[in-house]
Amino acid sequence: MLESMSSNATVAKIRALHGRMLTEENYREMLARRSVPEITEYLSSTRRFGDALKDIDPMTVHRGFLETLLEKENFDTYIRLCRFQQLDKLPFFDFLISKSEINCLLMLINSINSGLDRSYLDYLPGYITNYSGLDLLELSRAESFTELVKLLRTTKYYKPLVRVALAEDGTVDYTECERQLRTSYYARILNQAEKSFSDEEKDEMIKMLKDEINFLNMINAYRMKAFFGFTPEQIKLHQIKLPGVGKKLDNYYELDTPEQMLDWLSRNEAHQEFADGTKIEVVMQRNKYKRLEHTLYRSFHAPVVLYAFTQLCDFELSNITHIIEGIRYGVDPVYIENELLVC
């Protein structure tokens, strides 16, 4: 265990970076822009993304390229922070690389299901390949799910995916692939946290991870009930299930209607009423954002603060993407602002 992980220098560095993140005012100013080049020009003027975009001509940037540049900046920041005081010496700190690998695998599975249109290659994040233990280009040549699983035989992703049954037409249940991969991911990093950290670090990290799992399960359960009419038994089968996680949600899964679920969430998790037309994801993710910010400024343990920070970066990128998409399709800026995860 690295004693230096609790260093004030690491925590201070992360908090300073958080201070550069986009604010509510930044988002409102972005909403006044009417094109991707204008958004790019604005972001290049911020402390947050100025360095990442300084050599980019805003007039030549399209949406996908801009989002990739911002994702790369977040990933590079994570790598720099892991190397600061050697946090990357512990297996736990592969967590963002593992998340990126899982996202790549899910894109490839979706590509295979849709007839191998190879659009996956357009979205393959090249910056991951220098850190990933997977040969992503080789995997992209798989012509079926069965072939993909065979190529993954020596990796940590083989066991989760080999459990997923093929349909008669050769496709595979994408949602079940995602559930298996996410379950394996959380089981692995919970185990690594248990082994790698001091008692206080471990307690804070495990609580944050369990809250994250519960958050995903609550949203997924509501969507299954509201949009697909799943029974409680069906909902339970599709959740991320790990020892000691989510027992308090059993009563939530048993509720009869989506409205009852929203009422339960308003009393137990969101601590506010869901207004008519409000998306559950928006309310719940805003609530999660506040918790992460609280953790970032309350904790003095570098692993905990780093994990919270990377998630806050994900929220920030989600806001930017939402603004870009809204502008692209001519959505009313007021509507876009109401759906931002931080506003």
PDB file of N, CA and C in Angstrom, residues 4-97:
ATOM      1  N   SER A   4       1.845   7.358   0.332  1.00  0.00           N
ATOM      2  CA  SER A   4       1.790   8.686  -0.285  1.00  0.00           C
ATOM      3  C   SER A   4       0.447   8.979  -0.932  1.00  0.00           C
ATOM      4  N   MET A   5      -0.413   7.955  -1.069  1.00  0.00           N
ATOM      5  CA  MET A   5      -1.696   8.183  -1.729  1.00  0.00           C
ATOM      6  C   MET A   5      -2.580   9.141  -0.954  1.00  0.00           C
ATOM      7  N   SER A   6      -2.350   9.287   0.342  1.00  0.00           N
ATOM      8  CA  SER A   6      -3.143  10.215   1.141  1.00  0.00           C
ATOM      9  C   SER A   6      -2.530  11.608   1.162  1.00  0.00           C
ATOM     10  N   SER A   7      -1.542  11.811   0.353  1.00  0.00           N
ATOM     11  CA  SER A   7      -0.805  13.074   0.347  1.00  0.00           C
ATOM     12  C   SER A   7      -1.697  14.262   0.057  1.00  0.00           C
ATOM     13  N   ASN A   8      -1.481  15.316   0.818  1.00  0.00           N
ATOM     14  CA  ASN A   8      -2.209  16.568   0.583  1.00  0.00           C
ATOM     15  C   ASN A   8      -1.907  17.149  -0.785  1.00  0.00           C
ATOM     16  N   ALA A   9      -0.705  16.897  -1.300  1.00  0.00           N
ATOM     17  CA  ALA A   9      -0.328  17.452  -2.600  1.00  0.00           C
ATOM     18  C   ALA A   9      -1.212  16.887  -3.708  1.00  0.00           C
ATOM     19  N   THR A  10      -1.484  15.594  -3.658  1.00  0.00           N
ATOM     20  CA  THR A  10      -2.317  14.966  -4.681  1.00  0.00           C
ATOM     21  C   THR A  10      -3.741  15.504  -4.619  1.00  0.00           C
ATOM     22  N   VAL A  11      -4.279  15.550  -3.416  1.00  0.00           N
ATOM     23  CA  VAL A  11      -5.649  16.040  -3.242  1.00  0.00           C
ATOM     24  C   VAL A  11      -5.755  17.497  -3.673  1.00  0.00           C
ATOM     25  N   ALA A  12      -4.771  18.306  -3.286  1.00  0.00           N
ATOM     26  CA  ALA A  12      -4.785  19.723  -3.663  1.00  0.00           C
ATOM     27  C   ALA A  12      -4.716  19.897  -5.168  1.00  0.00           C
ATOM     28  N   LYS A  13      -3.921  19.069  -5.825  1.00  0.00           N
ATOM     29  CA  LYS A  13      -3.787  19.146  -7.284  1.00  0.00           C
ATOM     30  C   LYS A  13      -5.125  18.836  -7.966  1.00  0.00           C
ATOM     31  N   ILE A  14      -5.803  17.807  -7.484  1.00  0.00           N
ATOM     32  CA  ILE A  14      -7.086  17.421  -8.071  1.00  0.00           C
ATOM     33  C   ILE A  14      -8.137  18.503  -7.835  1.00  0.00           C
ATOM     34  N   ARG A  15      -8.154  19.065  -6.637  1.00  0.00           N
ATOM     35  CA  ARG A  15      -9.127  20.126  -6.345  1.00  0.00           C
ATOM     36  C   ARG A  15      -8.867  21.368  -7.189  1.00  0.00           C
ATOM     37  N   ALA A  16      -7.590  21.650  -7.443  1.00  0.00           N
ATOM     38  CA  ALA A  16      -7.262  22.787  -8.303  1.00  0.00           C
ATOM     39  C   ALA A  16      -7.776  22.554  -9.722  1.00  0.00           C
ATOM     40  N   LEU A  17      -7.642  21.322 -10.210  1.00  0.00           N
ATOM     41  CA  LEU A  17      -8.170  20.993 -11.540  1.00  0.00           C
ATOM     42  C   LEU A  17      -9.690  21.098 -11.559  1.00  0.00           C
ATOM     43  N   HIS A  18     -10.315  20.664 -10.490  1.00  0.00           N
ATOM     44  CA  HIS A  18     -11.774  20.775 -10.409  1.00  0.00           C
ATOM     45  C   HIS A  18     -12.209  22.237 -10.473  1.00  0.00           C
ATOM     46  N   GLY A  19     -11.400  23.122  -9.900  1.00  0.00           N
ATOM     47  CA  GLY A  19     -11.712  24.542  -9.933  1.00  0.00           C
ATOM     48  C   GLY A  19     -11.698  25.137 -11.325  1.00  0.00           C
ATOM     49  N   ARG A  20     -11.072  24.437 -12.270  1.00  0.00           N
ATOM     50  CA  ARG A  20     -11.033  24.914 -13.655  1.00  0.00           C
ATOM     51  C   ARG A  20     -12.192  24.375 -14.499  1.00  0.00           C
ATOM     52  N   MET A  21     -12.975  23.478 -13.937  1.00  0.00           N
ATOM     53  CA  MET A  21     -14.050  22.877 -14.719  1.00  0.00           C
ATOM     54  C   MET A  21     -15.120  23.907 -15.062  1.00  0.00           C
ATOM     55  N   LEU A  22     -15.887  23.600 -16.093  1.00  0.00           N
ATOM     56  CA  LEU A  22     -16.899  24.539 -16.578  1.00  0.00           C
ATOM     57  C   LEU A  22     -17.956  24.798 -15.519  1.00  0.00           C
ATOM     58  N   THR A  23     -18.421  26.036 -15.458  1.00  0.00           N
ATOM     59  CA  THR A  23     -19.423  26.460 -14.489  1.00  0.00           C
ATOM     60  C   THR A  23     -20.779  26.617 -15.165  1.00  0.00           C
ATOM     61  N   GLU A  24     -21.782  26.906 -14.350  1.00  0.00           N
ATOM     62  CA  GLU A  24     -23.114  27.164 -14.898  1.00  0.00           C
ATOM     63  C   GLU A  24     -23.068  28.320 -15.896  1.00  0.00           C
ATOM     64  N   GLU A  25     -22.296  29.329 -15.587  1.00  0.00           N
ATOM     65  CA  GLU A  25     -22.184  30.476 -16.488  1.00  0.00           C
ATOM     66  C   GLU A  25     -21.545  30.079 -17.809  1.00  0.00           C
ATOM     67  N   ASN A  26     -20.529  29.215 -17.753  1.00  0.00           N
ATOM     68  CA  ASN A  26     -19.905  28.717 -18.986  1.00  0.00           C
ATOM     69  C   ASN A  26     -20.933  28.005 -19.867  1.00  0.00           C
ATOM     70  N   TYR A  27     -21.753  27.167 -19.244  1.00  0.00           N
ATOM     71  CA  TYR A  27     -22.755  26.432 -20.021  1.00  0.00           C
ATOM     72  C   TYR A  27     -23.765  27.389 -20.658  1.00  0.00           C
ATOM     73  N   ARG A  28     -24.159  28.413 -19.917  1.00  0.00           N
ATOM     74  CA  ARG A  28     -25.111  29.383 -20.484  1.00  0.00           C
ATOM     75  C   ARG A  28     -24.496  30.136 -21.661  1.00  0.00           C
ATOM     76  N   GLU A  29     -23.213  30.467 -21.543  1.00  0.00           N
ATOM     77  CA  GLU A  29     -22.536  31.142 -22.645  1.00  0.00           C
ATOM     78  C   GLU A  29     -22.409  30.211 -23.855  1.00  0.00           C
ATOM     79  N   MET A  30     -22.190  28.939 -23.620  1.00  0.00           N
ATOM     80  CA  MET A  30     -22.134  27.982 -24.719  1.00  0.00           C
ATOM     81  C   MET A  30     -23.484  27.880 -25.419  1.00  0.00           C
ATOM     82  N   LEU A  31     -24.565  27.961 -24.640  1.00  0.00           N
ATOM     83  CA  LEU A  31     -25.901  27.859 -25.222  1.00  0.00           C
ATOM     84  C   LEU A  31     -26.219  29.025 -26.157  1.00  0.00           C
ATOM     85  N   ALA A  32     -25.471  30.107 -26.025  1.00  0.00           N
ATOM     86  CA  ALA A  32     -25.668  31.258 -26.916  1.00  0.00           C
ATOM     87  C   ALA A  32     -24.987  31.042 -28.259  1.00  0.00           C
ATOM     88  N   ARG A  33     -24.122  30.032 -28.367  1.00  0.00           N
ATOM     89  CA  ARG A  33     -23.460  29.719 -29.637  1.00  0.00           C
ATOM     90  C   ARG A  33     -24.402  28.887 -30.496  1.00  0.00           C
ATOM     91  N   ARG A  34     -24.197  28.961 -31.799  1.00  0.00           N
ATOM     92  CA  ARG A  34     -25.152  28.312 -32.692  1.00  0.00           C
ATOM     93  C   ARG A  34     -24.512  27.292 -33.625  1.00  0.00           C
ATOM     94  N   SER A  35     -23.266  26.906 -33.411  1.00  0.00           N
ATOM     95  CA  SER A  35     -22.623  25.928 -34.284  1.00  0.00           C
ATOM     96  C   SER A  35     -21.481  25.257 -33.538  1.00  0.00           C
ATOM     97  N   VAL A  36     -21.018  24.117 -34.059  1.00  0.00           N
ATOM     98  CA  VAL A  36     -19.886  23.412 -33.464  1.00  0.00           C
ATOM     99  C   VAL A  36     -18.620  24.266 -33.508  1.00  0.00           C
ATOM    100  N   PRO A  37     -18.298  24.941 -34.626  1.00  0.00           N
ATOM    101  CA  PRO A  37     -17.119  25.815 -34.611  1.00  0.00           C
ATOM    102  C   PRO A  37     -17.185  26.888 -33.529  1.00  0.00           C
ATOM    103  N   GLU A  38     -18.372  27.469 -33.297  1.00  0.00           N
ATOM    104  CA  GLU A  38     -18.501  28.491 -32.257  1.00  0.00           C
ATOM    105  C   GLU A  38     -18.294  27.883 -30.870  1.00  0.00           C
ATOM    106  N   ILE A  39     -18.813  26.668 -30.670  1.00  0.00           N
ATOM    107  CA  ILE A  39     -18.601  25.974 -29.394  1.00  0.00           C
ATOM    108  C   ILE A  39     -17.119  25.693 -29.202  1.00  0.00           C
ATOM    109  N   THR A  40     -16.459  25.229 -30.263  1.00  0.00           N
ATOM    110  CA  THR A  40     -15.025  24.917 -30.194  1.00  0.00           C
ATOM    111  C   THR A  40     -14.218  26.158 -29.853  1.00  0.00           C
ATOM    112  N   GLU A  41     -14.547  27.250 -30.521  1.00  0.00           N
ATOM    113  CA  GLU A  41     -13.832  28.509 -30.259  1.00  0.00           C
ATOM    114  C   GLU A  41     -14.023  28.936 -28.801  1.00  0.00           C
ATOM    115  N   TYR A  42     -15.247  28.780 -28.294  1.00  0.00           N
ATOM    116  CA  TYR A  42     -15.498  29.154 -26.910  1.00  0.00           C
ATOM    117  C   TYR A  42     -14.703  28.273 -25.945  1.00  0.00           C
ATOM    118  N   LEU A  43     -14.739  26.960 -26.146  1.00  0.00           N
ATOM    119  CA  LEU A  43     -14.034  26.047 -25.249  1.00  0.00           C
ATOM    120  C   LEU A  43     -12.526  26.283 -25.278  1.00  0.00           C
ATOM    121  N   SER A  44     -12.010  26.668 -26.439  1.00  0.00           N
ATOM    122  CA  SER A  44     -10.572  26.919 -26.551  1.00  0.00           C
ATOM    123  C   SER A  44     -10.143  28.157 -25.758  1.00  0.00           C
ATOM    124  N   SER A  45     -11.120  28.970 -25.348  1.00  0.00           N
ATOM    125  CA  SER A  45     -10.804  30.166 -24.567  1.00  0.00           C
ATOM    126  C   SER A  45     -10.887  29.918 -23.064  1.00  0.00           C
ATOM    127  N   THR A  46     -11.287  28.698 -22.663  1.00  0.00           N
ATOM    128  CA  THR A  46     -11.442  28.393 -21.243  1.00  0.00           C
ATOM    129  C   THR A  46     -10.157  27.807 -20.672  1.00  0.00           C
ATOM    130  N   ARG A  47      -9.978  27.960 -19.371  1.00  0.00           N
ATOM    131  CA  ARG A  47      -8.840  27.340 -18.694  1.00  0.00           C
ATOM    132  C   ARG A  47      -8.946  25.817 -18.750  1.00  0.00           C
ATOM    133  N   ARG A  48     -10.152  25.326 -18.787  1.00  0.00           N
ATOM    134  CA  ARG A  48     -10.386  23.881 -18.730  1.00  0.00           C
ATOM    135  C   ARG A  48      -9.879  23.171 -19.983  1.00  0.00           C
ATOM    136  N   PHE A  49     -10.204  23.687 -21.159  1.00  0.00           N
ATOM    137  CA  PHE A  49      -9.871  22.980 -22.392  1.00  0.00           C
ATOM    138  C   PHE A  49      -8.979  23.792 -23.331  1.00  0.00           C
ATOM    139  N   GLY A  50      -8.489  24.941 -22.865  1.00  0.00           N
ATOM    140  CA  GLY A  50      -7.672  25.795 -23.724  1.00  0.00           C
ATOM    141  C   GLY A  50      -6.454  25.088 -24.285  1.00  0.00           C
ATOM    142  N   ASP A  51      -5.697  24.386 -23.445  1.00  0.00           N
ATOM    143  CA  ASP A  51      -4.485  23.705 -23.912  1.00  0.00           C
ATOM    144  C   ASP A  51      -4.808  22.588 -24.896  1.00  0.00           C
ATOM    145  N   ALA A  52      -5.886  21.855 -24.636  1.00  0.00           N
ATOM    146  CA  ALA A  52      -6.248  20.723 -25.498  1.00  0.00           C
ATOM    147  C   ALA A  52      -6.660  21.174 -26.888  1.00  0.00           C
ATOM    148  N   LEU A  53      -7.191  22.396 -27.013  1.00  0.00           N
ATOM    149  CA  LEU A  53      -7.729  22.873 -28.296  1.00  0.00           C
ATOM    150  C   LEU A  53      -6.898  23.985 -28.918  1.00  0.00           C
ATOM    151  N   LYS A  54      -5.757  24.309 -28.338  1.00  0.00           N
ATOM    152  CA  LYS A  54      -5.005  25.493 -28.781  1.00  0.00           C
ATOM    153  C   LYS A  54      -4.511  25.391 -30.215  1.00  0.00           C
ATOM    154  N   ASP A  55      -4.264  24.181 -30.721  1.00  0.00           N
ATOM    155  CA  ASP A  55      -3.750  24.028 -32.086  1.00  0.00           C
ATOM    156  C   ASP A  55      -4.835  23.645 -33.090  1.00  0.00           C
ATOM    157  N   ILE A  56      -6.083  23.768 -32.684  1.00  0.00           N
ATOM    158  CA  ILE A  56      -7.201  23.347 -33.521  1.00  0.00           C
ATOM    159  C   ILE A  56      -7.854  24.559 -34.182  1.00  0.00           C
ATOM    160  N   ASP A  57      -8.089  24.450 -35.477  1.00  0.00           N
ATOM    161  CA  ASP A  57      -8.827  25.483 -36.194  1.00  0.00           C
ATOM    162  C   ASP A  57     -10.321  25.223 -36.000  1.00  0.00           C
ATOM    163  N   PRO A  58     -11.033  26.069 -35.244  1.00  0.00           N
ATOM    164  CA  PRO A  58     -12.449  25.811 -34.957  1.00  0.00           C
ATOM    165  C   PRO A  58     -13.300  25.611 -36.203  1.00  0.00           C
ATOM    166  N   MET A  59     -12.938  26.267 -37.306  1.00  0.00           N
ATOM    167  CA  MET A  59     -13.760  26.198 -38.510  1.00  0.00           C
ATOM    168  C   MET A  59     -13.678  24.840 -39.198  1.00  0.00           C
ATOM    169  N   THR A  60     -12.703  24.013 -38.834  1.00  0.00           N
ATOM    170  CA  THR A  60     -12.537  22.710 -39.491  1.00  0.00           C
ATOM    171  C   THR A  60     -13.012  21.551 -38.617  1.00  0.00           C
ATOM    172  N   VAL A  61     -13.494  21.846 -37.423  1.00  0.00           N
ATOM    173  CA  VAL A  61     -13.839  20.792 -36.459  1.00  0.00           C
ATOM    174  C   VAL A  61     -15.291  20.354 -36.630  1.00  0.00           C
ATOM    175  N   HIS A  62     -15.511  19.040 -36.721  1.00  0.00           N
ATOM    176  CA  HIS A  62     -16.875  18.535 -36.711  1.00  0.00           C
ATOM    177  C   HIS A  62     -17.176  17.946 -35.325  1.00  0.00           C
ATOM    178  N   ARG A  63     -18.433  17.643 -35.081  1.00  0.00           N
ATOM    179  CA  ARG A  63     -18.888  17.244 -33.747  1.00  0.00           C
ATOM    180  C   ARG A  63     -18.121  16.051 -33.185  1.00  0.00           C
ATOM    181  N   GLY A  64     -18.001  14.985 -33.968  1.00  0.00           N
ATOM    182  CA  GLY A  64     -17.350  13.773 -33.476  1.00  0.00           C
ATOM    183  C   GLY A  64     -15.901  13.999 -33.094  1.00  0.00           C
ATOM    184  N   PHE A  65     -15.199  14.807 -33.903  1.00  0.00           N
ATOM    185  CA  PHE A  65     -13.786  15.077 -33.640  1.00  0.00           C
ATOM    186  C   PHE A  65     -13.632  15.895 -32.362  1.00  0.00           C
ATOM    187  N   LEU A  66     -14.503  16.892 -32.175  1.00  0.00           N
ATOM    188  CA  LEU A  66     -14.440  17.712 -30.971  1.00  0.00           C
ATOM    189  C   LEU A  66     -14.670  16.858 -29.726  1.00  0.00           C
ATOM    190  N   GLU A  67     -15.672  16.003 -29.759  1.00  0.00           N
ATOM    191  CA  GLU A  67     -15.956  15.160 -28.602  1.00  0.00           C
ATOM    192  C   GLU A  67     -14.792  14.219 -28.305  1.00  0.00           C
ATOM    193  N   THR A  68     -14.150  13.707 -29.361  1.00  0.00           N
ATOM    194  CA  THR A  68     -12.982  12.843 -29.160  1.00  0.00           C
ATOM    195  C   THR A  68     -11.840  13.603 -28.505  1.00  0.00           C
ATOM    196  N   LEU A  69     -11.610  14.844 -28.928  1.00  0.00           N
ATOM    197  CA  LEU A  69     -10.553  15.661 -28.323  1.00  0.00           C
ATOM    198  C   LEU A  69     -10.823  15.901 -26.841  1.00  0.00           C
ATOM    199  N   LEU A  70     -12.080  16.142 -26.501  1.00  0.00           N
ATOM    200  CA  LEU A  70     -12.425  16.392 -25.100  1.00  0.00           C
ATOM    201  C   LEU A  70     -12.302  15.120 -24.277  1.00  0.00           C
ATOM    202  N   GLU A  71     -12.716  13.998 -24.839  1.00  0.00           N
ATOM    203  CA  GLU A  71     -12.556  12.710 -24.153  1.00  0.00           C
ATOM    204  C   GLU A  71     -11.079  12.406 -23.925  1.00  0.00           C
ATOM    205  N   LYS A  72     -10.264  12.687 -24.932  1.00  0.00           N
ATOM    206  CA  LYS A  72      -8.824  12.444 -24.804  1.00  0.00           C
ATOM    207  C   LYS A  72      -8.226  13.320 -23.707  1.00  0.00           C
ATOM    208  N   GLU A  73      -8.670  14.568 -23.618  1.00  0.00           N
ATOM    209  CA  GLU A  73      -8.166  15.450 -22.568  1.00  0.00           C
ATOM    210  C   GLU A  73      -8.491  14.892 -21.183  1.00  0.00           C
ATOM    211  N   ASN A  74      -9.714  14.399 -21.018  1.00  0.00           N
ATOM    212  CA  ASN A  74     -10.082  13.793 -19.741  1.00  0.00           C
ATOM    213  C   ASN A  74      -9.223  12.569 -19.438  1.00  0.00           C
ATOM    214  N   PHE A  75      -9.007  11.735 -20.457  1.00  0.00           N
ATOM    215  CA  PHE A  75      -8.203  10.529 -20.265  1.00  0.00           C
ATOM    216  C   PHE A  75      -6.757  10.894 -19.942  1.00  0.00           C
ATOM    217  N   ASP A  76      -6.195  11.844 -20.674  1.00  0.00           N
ATOM    218  CA  ASP A  76      -4.807  12.261 -20.424  1.00  0.00           C
ATOM    219  C   ASP A  76      -4.649  12.845 -19.021  1.00  0.00           C
ATOM    220  N   THR A  77      -5.662  13.589 -18.564  1.00  0.00           N
ATOM    221  CA  THR A  77      -5.620  14.149 -17.210  1.00  0.00           C
ATOM    222  C   THR A  77      -5.599  13.034 -16.178  1.00  0.00           C
ATOM    223  N   TYR A  78      -6.413  12.036 -16.396  1.00  0.00           N
ATOM    224  CA  TYR A  78      -6.450  10.861 -15.507  1.00  0.00           C
ATOM    225  C   TYR A  78      -5.088  10.158 -15.467  1.00  0.00           C
ATOM    226  N   ILE A  79      -4.467   9.989 -16.632  1.00  0.00           N
ATOM    227  CA  ILE A  79      -3.153   9.336 -16.681  1.00  0.00           C
ATOM    228  C   ILE A  79      -2.118  10.160 -15.916  1.00  0.00           C
ATOM    229  N   ARG A  80      -2.135  11.466 -16.108  1.00  0.00           N
ATOM    230  CA  ARG A  80      -1.179  12.328 -15.405  1.00  0.00           C
ATOM    231  C   ARG A  80      -1.380  12.262 -13.890  1.00  0.00           C
ATOM    232  N   LEU A  81      -2.636  12.235 -13.460  1.00  0.00           N
ATOM    233  CA  LEU A  81      -2.909  12.180 -12.033  1.00  0.00           C
ATOM    234  C   LEU A  81      -2.513  10.829 -11.434  1.00  0.00           C
ATOM    235  N   CYS A  82      -2.719   9.768 -12.200  1.00  0.00           N
ATOM    236  CA  CYS A  82      -2.308   8.445 -11.716  1.00  0.00           C
ATOM    237  C   CYS A  82      -0.793   8.361 -11.550  1.00  0.00           C
ATOM    238  N   ARG A  83      -0.074   9.003 -12.430  1.00  0.00           N
ATOM    239  CA  ARG A  83       1.392   8.955 -12.368  1.00  0.00           C
ATOM    240  C   ARG A  83       1.937   9.883 -11.285  1.00  0.00           C
ATOM    241  N   PHE A  84       1.161  10.891 -10.934  1.00  0.00           N
ATOM    242  CA  PHE A  84       1.597  11.812  -9.886  1.00  0.00           C
ATOM    243  C   PHE A  84       1.644  11.044  -8.579  1.00  0.00           C
ATOM    244  N   GLN A  85       2.829  10.967  -7.978  1.00  0.00           N
ATOM    245  CA  GLN A  85       3.065  10.199  -6.764  1.00  0.00           C
ATOM    246  C   GLN A  85       2.760   8.708  -6.944  1.00  0.00           C
ATOM    247  N   GLN A  86       2.828   8.225  -8.191  1.00  0.00           N
ATOM    248  CA  GLN A  86       2.821   6.792  -8.511  1.00  0.00           C
ATOM    249  C   GLN A  86       1.532   6.064  -8.095  1.00  0.00           C
ATOM    250  N   LEU A  87       0.397   6.721  -8.239  1.00  0.00           N
ATOM    251  CA  LEU A  87      -0.861   6.035  -7.974  1.00  0.00           C
ATOM    252  C   LEU A  87      -1.083   4.864  -8.927  1.00  0.00           C
ATOM    253  N   ASP A  88      -0.472   4.935 -10.115  1.00  0.00           N
ATOM    254  CA  ASP A  88      -0.680   3.885 -11.111  1.00  0.00           C
ATOM    255  C   ASP A  88       0.048   2.590 -10.778  1.00  0.00           C
ATOM    256  N   LYS A  89       0.748   2.523  -9.661  1.00  0.00           N
ATOM    257  CA  LYS A  89       1.432   1.293  -9.278  1.00  0.00           C
ATOM    258  C   LYS A  89       0.457   0.242  -8.756  1.00  0.00           C
ATOM    259  N   LEU A  90      -0.741   0.674  -8.407  1.00  0.00           N
ATOM    260  CA  LEU A  90      -1.741  -0.263  -7.904  1.00  0.00           C
ATOM    261  C   LEU A  90      -2.719  -0.654  -9.014  1.00  0.00           C
ATOM    262  N   PRO A  91      -3.104  -1.946  -9.077  1.00  0.00           N
ATOM    263  CA  PRO A  91      -4.034  -2.390 -10.134  1.00  0.00           C
ATOM    264  C   PRO A  91      -5.344  -1.626 -10.152  1.00  0.00           C
ATOM    265  N   PHE A  92      -5.798  -1.126  -8.998  1.00  0.00           N
ATOM    266  CA  PHE A  92      -7.072  -0.416  -8.952  1.00  0.00           C
ATOM    267  C   PHE A  92      -7.122   0.721  -9.945  1.00  0.00           C
ATOM    268  N   PHE A  93      -5.985   1.376 -10.156  1.00  0.00           N
ATOM    269  CA  PHE A  93      -5.985   2.595 -10.953  1.00  0.00           C
ATOM    270  C   PHE A  93      -5.992   2.351 -12.453  1.00  0.00           C
ATOM    271  N   ASP A  94      -6.282   1.116 -12.834  1.00  0.00           N
ATOM    272  CA  ASP A  94      -6.607   0.834 -14.225  1.00  0.00           C
ATOM    273  C   ASP A  94      -8.092   1.059 -14.499  1.00  0.00           C
ATOM    274  N   PHE A  95      -8.827   1.586 -13.518  1.00  0.00           N
ATOM    275  CA  PHE A  95     -10.288   1.600 -13.633  1.00  0.00           C
ATOM    276  C   PHE A  95     -10.790   2.330 -14.869  1.00  0.00           C
ATOM    277  N   LEU A  96     -10.188   3.472 -15.219  1.00  0.00           N
ATOM    278  CA  LEU A  96     -10.683   4.212 -16.382  1.00  0.00           C
ATOM    279  C   LEU A  96     -10.280   3.523 -17.685  1.00  0.00           C
ATOM    280  N   ILE A  97      -9.123   2.878 -17.691  1.00  0.00           N
ATOM    281  CA  ILE A  97      -8.733   2.086 -18.858  1.00  0.00           C
ATOM    282  C   ILE A  97      -9.726   0.941 -19.046  1.00  0.00           C
TER     283      ILE A  97
END
